[in-house]
Each structure stands twice: as structure tokens, then as C-alpha cells.
PDB file of C-alpha atoms in Angstrom:
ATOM      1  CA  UNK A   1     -53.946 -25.143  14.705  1.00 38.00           C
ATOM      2  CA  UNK A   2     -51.066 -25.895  16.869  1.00 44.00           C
ATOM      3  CA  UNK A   3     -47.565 -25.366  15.870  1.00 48.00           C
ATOM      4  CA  UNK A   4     -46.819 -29.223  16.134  1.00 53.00           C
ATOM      5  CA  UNK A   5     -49.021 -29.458  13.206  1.00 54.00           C
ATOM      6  CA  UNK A   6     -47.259 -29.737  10.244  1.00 60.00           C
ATOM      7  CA  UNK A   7     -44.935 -32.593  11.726  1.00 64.00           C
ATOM      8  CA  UNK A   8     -47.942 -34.541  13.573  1.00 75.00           C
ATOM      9  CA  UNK A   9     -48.894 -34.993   9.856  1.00 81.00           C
ATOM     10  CA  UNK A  10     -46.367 -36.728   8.721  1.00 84.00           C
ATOM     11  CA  UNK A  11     -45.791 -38.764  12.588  1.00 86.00           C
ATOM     12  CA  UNK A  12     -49.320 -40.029  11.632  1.00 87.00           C
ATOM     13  CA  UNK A  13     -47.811 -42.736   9.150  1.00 88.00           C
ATOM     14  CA  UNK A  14     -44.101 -42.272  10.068  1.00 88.00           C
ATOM     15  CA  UNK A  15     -44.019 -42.321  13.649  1.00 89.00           C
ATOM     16  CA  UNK A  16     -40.777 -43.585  14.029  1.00 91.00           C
ATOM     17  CA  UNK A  17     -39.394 -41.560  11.321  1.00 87.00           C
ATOM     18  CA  UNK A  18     -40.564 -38.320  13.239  1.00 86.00           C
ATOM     19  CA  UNK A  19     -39.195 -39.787  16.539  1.00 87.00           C
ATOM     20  CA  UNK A  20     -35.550 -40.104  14.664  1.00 89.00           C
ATOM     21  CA  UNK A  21     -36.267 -36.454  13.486  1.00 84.00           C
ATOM     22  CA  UNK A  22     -37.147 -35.125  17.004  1.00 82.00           C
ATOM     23  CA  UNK A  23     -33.733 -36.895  18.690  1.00 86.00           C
ATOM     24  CA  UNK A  24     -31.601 -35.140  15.650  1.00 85.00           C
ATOM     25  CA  UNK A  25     -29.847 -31.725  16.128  1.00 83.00           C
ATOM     26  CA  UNK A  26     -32.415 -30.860  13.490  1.00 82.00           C
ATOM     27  CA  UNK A  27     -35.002 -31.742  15.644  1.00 80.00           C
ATOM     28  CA  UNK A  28     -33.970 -29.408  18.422  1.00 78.00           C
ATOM     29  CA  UNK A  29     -32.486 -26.657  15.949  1.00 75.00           C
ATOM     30  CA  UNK A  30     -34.080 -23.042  15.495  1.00 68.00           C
ATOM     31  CA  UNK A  31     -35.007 -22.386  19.643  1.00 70.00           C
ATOM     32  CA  UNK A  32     -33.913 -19.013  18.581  1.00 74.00           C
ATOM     33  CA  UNK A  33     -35.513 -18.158  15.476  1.00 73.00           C
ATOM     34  CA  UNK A  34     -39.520 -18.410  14.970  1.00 76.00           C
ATOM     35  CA  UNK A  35     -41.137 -21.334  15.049  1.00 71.00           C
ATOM     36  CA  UNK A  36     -42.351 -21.187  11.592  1.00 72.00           C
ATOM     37  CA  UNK A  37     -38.582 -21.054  10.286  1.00 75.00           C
ATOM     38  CA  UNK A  38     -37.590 -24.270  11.878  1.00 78.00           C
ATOM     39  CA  UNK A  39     -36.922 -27.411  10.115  1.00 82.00           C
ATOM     40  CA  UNK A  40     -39.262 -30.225   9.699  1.00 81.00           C
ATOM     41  CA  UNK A  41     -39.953 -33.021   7.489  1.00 85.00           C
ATOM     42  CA  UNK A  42     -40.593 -31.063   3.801  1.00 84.00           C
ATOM     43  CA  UNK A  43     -37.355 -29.122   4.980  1.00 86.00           C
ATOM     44  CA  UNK A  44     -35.358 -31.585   3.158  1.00 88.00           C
ATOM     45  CA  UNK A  45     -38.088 -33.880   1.741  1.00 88.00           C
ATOM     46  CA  UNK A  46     -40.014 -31.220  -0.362  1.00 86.00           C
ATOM     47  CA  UNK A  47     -43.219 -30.466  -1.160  1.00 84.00           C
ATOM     48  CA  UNK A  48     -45.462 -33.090   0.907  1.00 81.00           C
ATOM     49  CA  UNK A  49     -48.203 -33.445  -2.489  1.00 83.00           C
ATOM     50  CA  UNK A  50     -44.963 -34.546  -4.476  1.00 86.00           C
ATOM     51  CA  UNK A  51     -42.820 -36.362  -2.583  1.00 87.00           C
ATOM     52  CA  UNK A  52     -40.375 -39.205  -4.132  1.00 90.00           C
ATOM     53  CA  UNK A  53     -37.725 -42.093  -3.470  1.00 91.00           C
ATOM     54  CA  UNK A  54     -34.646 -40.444  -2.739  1.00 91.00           C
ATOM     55  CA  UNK A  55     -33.361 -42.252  -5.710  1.00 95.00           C
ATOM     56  CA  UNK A  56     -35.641 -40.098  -8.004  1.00 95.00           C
ATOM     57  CA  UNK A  57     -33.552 -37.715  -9.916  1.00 95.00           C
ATOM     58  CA  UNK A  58     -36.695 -35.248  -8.586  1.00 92.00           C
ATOM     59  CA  UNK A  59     -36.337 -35.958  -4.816  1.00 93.00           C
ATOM     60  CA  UNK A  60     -34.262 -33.092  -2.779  1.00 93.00           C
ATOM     61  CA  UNK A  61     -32.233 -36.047  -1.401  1.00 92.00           C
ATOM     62  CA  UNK A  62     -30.711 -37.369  -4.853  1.00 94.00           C
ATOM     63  CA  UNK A  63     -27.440 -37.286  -4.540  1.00 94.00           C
ATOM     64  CA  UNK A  64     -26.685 -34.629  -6.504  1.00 94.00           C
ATOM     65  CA  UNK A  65     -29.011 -32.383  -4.838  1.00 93.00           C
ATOM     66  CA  UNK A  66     -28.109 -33.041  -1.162  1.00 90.00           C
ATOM     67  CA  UNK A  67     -25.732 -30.220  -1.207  1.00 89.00           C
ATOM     68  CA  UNK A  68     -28.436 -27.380  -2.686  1.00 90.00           C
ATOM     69  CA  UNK A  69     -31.138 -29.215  -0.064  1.00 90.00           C
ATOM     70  CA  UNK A  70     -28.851 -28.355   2.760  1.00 89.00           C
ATOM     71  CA  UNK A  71     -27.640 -25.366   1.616  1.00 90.00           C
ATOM     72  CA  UNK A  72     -31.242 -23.954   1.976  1.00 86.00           C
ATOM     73  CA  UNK A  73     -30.725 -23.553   5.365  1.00 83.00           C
ATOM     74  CA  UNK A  74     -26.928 -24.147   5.867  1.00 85.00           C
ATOM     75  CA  UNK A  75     -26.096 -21.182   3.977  1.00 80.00           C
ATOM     76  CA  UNK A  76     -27.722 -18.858   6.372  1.00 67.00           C
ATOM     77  CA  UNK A  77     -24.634 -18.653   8.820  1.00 58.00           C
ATOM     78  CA  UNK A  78     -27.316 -17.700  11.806  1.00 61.00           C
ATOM     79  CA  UNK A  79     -29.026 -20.962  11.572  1.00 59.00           C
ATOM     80  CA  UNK A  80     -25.759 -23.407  10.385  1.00 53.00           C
TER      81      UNK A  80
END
């Protein structure tokens, strides 16, 4: 399996979404760390089996969760 794979996934329903994702700084971010430490889609959108509307007080991108979501990453000052 290629290391595209887990993103080629999601592309195969949400093409444009994963076109957005690939222009974004998050799309391009981690060059320096190992590939399977990068961002992609469940990076902010969670667990692909139990994904919700961000308007579900269970979705990583409530509102009141954007800041933990983030902060997975972001708080790591090598990769922010």
C-alpha cells in the first residue's frame, strides 16, 4: 500500500474536498517529519468509522473542541 493511501480514501467521494486539503499549508505540512506523522483528513475529522456533522457535540470540529483538535498537533512546537 502506497503512502497516498489513507487520503485516496477519502478523495474517492470527496474529491474536491481532498483537492482543498492538498492546496492548504496542511496539505504541504510535515516534509520534515515521517510521512506517517503528517496530517490528513481524520487529523481533524476523527476516526473515519465515526465520523459526524461538525455541529455534533461528538465531531472534533464542534466549536468547543476546535481548540483541543488543533492543539493535537499545534502543541508540538516542531510541527506548529
Amino acid at each position: 500500500v502506497g503512502p497516498g493511501w489513507r487520503k485516496t480514501v477519502c478523495a474517492e467521494c470527496h474529491e474536491d474536498a481532498a483537492g482543498e486539503f492538498d492546496a492548504s499549508i496542511h496539505g504541504h505540512a510535515g516534509d520534515d517529519i515521517p510521512r506517517e506523522l503528517r496530517p490528513w483528513c481524520t487529523s481533524c475529522h476523527g476516526n473515519i468509522h465515526g465520523l459526524v456533522a461538525s455541529t455534533d457535540e461528538g465531531s472534533p470540529l464542534f466549536p468547543t473542541k476546535i481548540a483541543g483538535t488543533c492543539a493535537e498537533c499545534h502543541a508540538n512546537a516542531e510541527w506548529a
